[in-house]
């Protein structure tokens, strides 16, 4: 199997920009695509700040950061992705939007190219069936913040081939990340376990079992979590948390996955966490 040299990343939000960054740092040519020029500008600025931080704390040589910047190009057009060996999709968590994109990428990409999705909970099998190459479609679920988190969850759709999983596992190794394989079940492994904990923390807040600070402090100091569940929900985005709980609830059919009404209210009122400046805690944006 030829080594993967170039990668396309579709969607330049927080996850897409982090994913583009780690590929560029690992020496791959990266084409970052988004329909919004402003999103690409924000992504380039975010990647620049992250590389500067890594250089500032001695985790990366300044020359390596410059080389990574040089390997990254951006654009609003999908056509250049015809040239890449591997695509990671990181657009909005919407099944129809993703299926449409996968069908387009399938028509565009070389026949050897792999098509991966960074989805946190949408069925990989359903994305594979939008293409003529379901054996080369897989889930590649990065954790936020991508440059710091050492895990990638790899999801095997019903038709994903062992060669595709092997190629993705090898690619994760080149990124310096550990790949863990999960089956194509709602929430995979990460969100099947993490999101009900976050949802329960929101119920505890709603039922006034403790304040947001109290709940976060218990989990941080009592369980040695790097951040409390409410602060983590703010980091992930409350809209994303709600969408994942809805997938778990709908897909597994058990009321233990019912999204907390307080989470629904926060999203309806536009309090989405760190990205909107207000969630369970306040942030200066
Ligand atoms: N790039 C480079 N450096 C970064 C960075 C980035 N994107 N983000 C933070 N840093 C740096 C900070 O500058 C800081 O550097 P110094 O140590 O030199 O000061 C360092 O990382 C630590 O940051 P903070 O002091 O702000 O905070 P922290 O010590 O709490 O660490 C954290 C931050 C790594 C995010 C840590 O709190 C953590 O691991 N939190 C849990 C994150 C987590 O669980 N992620 C998974 C979410 S689930 C998911 O993503 C999947 C899904 O589908 C929902």
Short mmCIF file of C-alpha atoms and ligand atoms in Angstrom, two decimals, residues 50 53-54 57 120 141-145 147-149 191 194-195 226-227 232 235-236 244, ligand 1:
data_model
loop_
_atom_site.label_atom_id
_atom_site.label_comp_id
_atom_site.label_asym_id
_atom_site.label_seq_id
_atom_site.Cartn_x
_atom_site.Cartn_y
_atom_site.Cartn_z
CA UNK A 50 -1.43 26.89 18.68
CA UNK A 53 2.16 28.03 22.09
CA UNK A 54 3.86 24.72 21.34
CA UNK A 57 6.76 25.82 25.80
CA UNK A 120 -18.62 12.17 17.03
CA UNK A 141 -12.69 10.72 15.62
CA UNK A 142 -10.20 13.18 17.10
CA UNK A 143 -10.52 14.66 20.59
CA UNK A 144 -10.60 18.38 21.41
CA UNK A 145 -8.09 20.10 21.65
CA UNK A 147 -3.02 19.17 19.06
CA UNK A 148 -2.87 18.01 22.70
CA UNK A 149 -5.05 14.92 22.97
CA UNK A 191 -19.23 9.57 23.68
CA UNK A 194 -18.39 10.63 28.33
CA UNK A 195 -21.70 12.23 27.30
CA UNK A 226 -8.23 17.46 34.17
CA UNK A 227 -11.35 19.63 34.05
CA UNK A 232 -15.62 20.25 29.53
CA UNK A 235 -15.23 23.36 25.75
CA UNK A 236 -16.92 20.78 23.50
CA UNK A 244 -24.72 13.58 20.72
N1 LIG B 1 -2.62 24.07 21.12
C1 LIG B 1 -1.47 24.15 21.80
N2 LIG B 1 -1.42 24.31 23.15
C2 LIG B 1 -2.60 24.39 23.81
C3 LIG B 1 -3.85 24.30 23.15
C4 LIG B 1 -3.83 24.14 21.74
N3 LIG B 1 -4.95 24.03 21.02
N4 LIG B 1 -4.85 24.41 24.09
C5 LIG B 1 -4.22 24.54 25.29
N5 LIG B 1 -2.88 24.53 25.12
C6 LIG B 1 -1.85 24.62 26.15
C7 LIG B 1 -2.02 25.82 27.03
O1 LIG B 1 -1.43 26.97 26.46
C8 LIG B 1 -1.27 25.40 28.27
O2 LIG B 1 0.12 25.57 28.08
P1 LIG B 1 1.09 25.81 29.34
O3 LIG B 1 1.08 24.53 30.11
O4 LIG B 1 2.39 26.12 28.71
O5 LIG B 1 0.48 26.96 30.07
C9 LIG B 1 -1.52 23.91 28.33
O6 LIG B 1 -1.97 23.52 27.04
C10 LIG B 1 -2.54 23.57 29.36
O7 LIG B 1 -3.69 24.38 29.14
P2 LIG B 1 -4.46 25.13 30.29
O8 LIG B 1 -3.51 25.62 31.35
O9 LIG B 1 -5.36 26.13 29.63
O10 LIG B 1 -5.45 24.11 30.91
P3 LIG B 1 -5.26 22.61 31.37
O11 LIG B 1 -4.03 22.40 32.14
O12 LIG B 1 -6.58 22.26 31.98
O13 LIG B 1 -5.13 21.78 30.04
C11 LIG B 1 -6.53 20.58 28.55
C12 LIG B 1 -6.04 21.94 29.02
C13 LIG B 1 -5.39 19.84 27.83
C14 LIG B 1 -7.64 20.87 27.56
C15 LIG B 1 -6.97 19.71 29.77
O14 LIG B 1 -7.80 20.47 30.62
C16 LIG B 1 -7.71 18.48 29.35
O15 LIG B 1 -7.12 17.48 29.00
N6 LIG B 1 -9.07 18.55 29.42
C17 LIG B 1 -9.93 17.45 29.01
C18 LIG B 1 -10.10 17.52 27.52
C19 LIG B 1 -10.98 16.41 27.03
O16 LIG B 1 -11.52 15.61 27.75
N7 LIG B 1 -11.11 16.36 25.70
C20 LIG B 1 -11.97 15.41 25.05
C21 LIG B 1 -13.29 16.05 24.84
S1 LIG B 1 -14.39 14.94 24.05
C22 LIG B 1 -14.12 15.15 22.44
O17 LIG B 1 -13.38 15.97 21.98
C23 LIG B 1 -14.87 14.23 21.56
C24 LIG B 1 -16.26 14.57 21.26
O18 LIG B 1 -16.77 14.02 20.30
C25 LIG B 1 -17.10 15.44 22.08
#
